[in-house]
Amino acid sequence: MRKFLFLIAALVAASSLLAQKKVLDHSVYDSWQSIGEKQISNNGQVITYTIVPQEGDGCLWIRKYNSQKQQWDTVDSVPRGYQAKITNDAAFVVCKIKPLYQQIRESKIKKLKPENMPKDSMAIINIQTGSITKVAAVQSFLLPEKGNNILICLKENMIAHTPAKNDSASLVQQLKKQLSGTQHLEDSLKKQLQLLQEKGFANFNASVKKSNDTLSKATESSVKTDLYIYRLPNTEPEIIHKVQQAIVAKWGTAVLLSEWIGPENFSVKYYQLSQNKPITVANGLHEVSALTFDESGKQLSFVAEKDSSSKALQKFYGLYYYTAGADSATLIVNRNTKGMPVNWSVSAFSNTHFSESGKRLFFGTAPVLPPKDTTVPAFEQAGLDIWHYNDDDIMPAQLKNLERNLKKNYLARYDFTTHTMVQLANNVFENVVETNKGDGKYFYTYTDTGKRVQKQWQGYTFKDVYAINPENGDKQKIAANIKVRMYASSTGKYLVLYNEVLRKYYCYNADINKLYAIANDVTMPLYDETNDVPDDPSNYGIAGFTRNDSYVWIYDRFDIWQVDPSAKLASHKITNGRTTKMQYRYINMKDENFIPANTDVWLHLFNEQNKFSGIALSKPVNNQQQPWLRKNEILLNVPKFISGTELDKNATELVFTMEDYQNSPNVFVLNKPATAINQPQQLTDINPQQQQYNWGTATLFTWRAYNGKMAEGILYKPENFVPTQKYPMIVYFYERNNQTIYNYIPPTPTPSRLNISFYVSRGYVVFVPDIWYSKGHPGQSAYDYIVSGTRAVVKLGFVDSTKLGIQGQSWGGYQTAYVITRTNLYKAAWAGAPVVNMFSAYGGIRWESGVNRQFQYEKTQSRIGADIWQRPDLYIENSPLFHLKNVKTPLVIMSNDADGAVPWYQGIEFYTAMRRLHKPVWLLVYNGEAHNLVERRNKKDIQIREQQFFDWLLKGAKPAKWITEGVPAILKGRDWGLETVN
């Protein structure tokens, strides 16, 4: 009896505790935290991560492993630190520091110019001592990729302006200072100085005021940065003034920089850090770009222009080369160099780089564009775009990509032996895959020239694939007219091709110039088994090649197969996940371009059946008869979501984030077990304030859909859920979400998705059903799963069938629009950025990319599988516009006037049709906003309006003024209509 009474008391206490918890409101968003950047040092002993609020100041944390205590000690925390880098020897952490959030906010309120805005600073943290050195106004910093002890940064050199004293002596000093710093204005300054000394301040002031303003602008450097060079652990920098750009050699042995000398006058300097000072390798350059070192730091290259003024309509750049010990850099390639295509030149936007051996130098070239027409004033020129039916891309796509295309350049190689250049890419073969870090015997490319127009309705192009000889640029065709995915081996000997139409893998062996099938003996599909779009299924991909290209690891839905790229040996499955629905995926090792299959490797796990995530260690088994055998030891298999895995260089420490619906993503570290399985160590514990709020639970829910198939969804219920009560429910969906059951959903102003945690906390049940589609009938498919799932949940008894809402964004918005034409089950509907008329949308433009929408209906998400001329009946069937007379559900539409994915006019068509049919409808148009809201102020606004709408119809709350009266244009910015109506 006592035990019983104690149990009752405990339950009452627990209920009381839950009752005391607050519900989430719109004030909680800003302080809710998340894990930002994170990284682990090469030796696995230092970890950095940032914890950032949604709005406000974050913090960088630095942790070091204490082997004696077997714990991760805190070295330091850096308020507002970000972009942290750990030195290769794990002795230092360097990061940038943002200004205070409030400072930035106040500066925006004051509308300060960019140059007057608060600036980032830099911090250097000594891991051993914990000491911090801070440097103000730092634009960027660099650490050597492999070396230690060197740090360089570009620091702004602008000095705060102080008002000049209003007297002749001060003005004399000012002019003398200008005189000494600007040689080319010497004569002008002397005349002004003489005038001042002869006639005095009063007579001089008016006559030279305008001249002084011009003088000041002319003498001010166009380069605002100085180069700081640190030789750690010494934190006293060496300073080189007015540096435009700088890079550090891979091993930290040298620095290459461009220095401002005067207007349109730069020099390039090479600084071997073992010497006393930098040496000038080039002078008199108008522009400099593409600085690069070779692996040793003794060869360097850059692109420069020295013959044209800044206002020249055409500029011709050259490629310069220098090697340590030479007198100066040599111009090795210009537009007249042998091998340069006619009317082409070196590009200023080159991705210039050496091969790992330093024997090859790669750079970019581009056609010389004709100069702009200046014979006719701009205001008299026609403003015109010409759309041609044979254009590769339609004009909106061309205009969208104009800036990128103006910078487009094509890979070329300089031959140090023959002192000529070899053009490898061009406007037919635009992309080249380098191999063996630039030293490969074979490179690869493809072309879809003449086949690009079809992308408008296919969404893809068929390609011809080629091998390239990087020595002379010769190309050998490998495969023709293939819908392909390509994977080059690290050495370049092999190129694996996946043919999406045939659903097969092929391999090209460049040594024998032969293409042949591989993995034919794999007994499971290597393509997407769950594909439900009217297109060829994609492959699951490959993990990579093993050392020396011995094998390639190829994924099926669950497992990894070891496949011989020469097709001589049998393929073998090296994991065994299908029987338990466990998916195995390789975790890349740091800085490795191959899989070290002869040693232990880490694998990420996901169980399709129970949605658990995990980590496994895959170990080779010493078995001469079966050398492919591996022992896959599961180290972690939990009802959590694991992401962001990163290994140290020795693959002994794995850092990752782990979360579930009730626990924020936190940083964990898992050690490679020596004798026994180690448990992961948790390094963070963010959002402790969540304990103050009524949260919720997430469970997997299954039912049978109207098409007879079993379906899955996620059911979210309040933490203080009572089965005997009746709850309002909102149904939210996109396509399939069951794999997100263990994802944490913070209370946040979303881009217009449903804020699930917010509604659950406030007493709603939220149901997220999965949807599987049949070709040609996406609307019916949505109805079959959404409505059947809704009714299945209602049958559980705790949902009020008269208080049901429905919400979707984008594709979910379309499905919302369709479903309410088929049923009056829902009492409130919210559709974000929906398509309502598939005929008009079919011919529309996705303005964020400039591409036409036809492919989406014929091949991808919209799943019609035919064009409007072949099956107009399907476009009518699936377009809610033609069935809106059936709608009785009050509806809010969000459709923004700068939507780059779904044309704004879709929302307008929806609204005007509903209005014409006398249906209750509201249209929210966020000015200048995208498909998904970007501006946080707008995200916050829509959360308030959405809550007001659902609370009104599903909870009986008083409606807000914008719902009952609207907000006329004359009151825009004066009355937001958010107050409730009595």
Coordinates of C-alpha atoms in Angstrom, one line a residue, residues 30 57 111 121 136 205 257 294 313 315-316 326 363 406 426 443 461 477 541 548 620 668 742 781 865 871 880 944 967:
D30 CA 17.2 34.2 -30.8
D57 CA 27.2 36.5 -30.3
K111 CA 23.6 53.3 -42.3
S121 CA 39.9 40.8 -35.7
A136 CA 42.5 44.2 -35.0
N205 CA 42.2 78.2 -48.7
L257 CA 52.8 38.7 -52.4
D294 CA 54.7 24.6 -56.3
L313 CA 38.2 48.3 -73.1
K315 CA 43.2 43.8 -71.5
F316 CA 45.6 41.1 -72.3
A326 CA 66.6 33.6 -60.8
F363 CA 46.6 27.8 -65.9
L406 CA 32.7 36.3 -68.1
N426 CA 38.1 24.6 -74.6
F443 CA 43.3 13.1 -67.8
T461 CA 22.3 15.9 -71.3
K477 CA 36.9 8.9 -77.3
G541 CA 27.8 6.0 -55.8
N548 CA 47.3 1.8 -56.2
P620 CA 40.9 -6.4 -42.7
F668 CA 31.0 13.9 -29.4
Y742 CA 15.7 11.4 -34.6
S781 CA -0.6 9.9 -54.6
G865 CA 6.3 11.8 -67.1
R871 CA -0.9 14.1 -71.9
P880 CA -5.6 22.3 -58.4
I944 CA 3.4 34.9 -35.8
V967 CA -3.9 45.6 -44.2

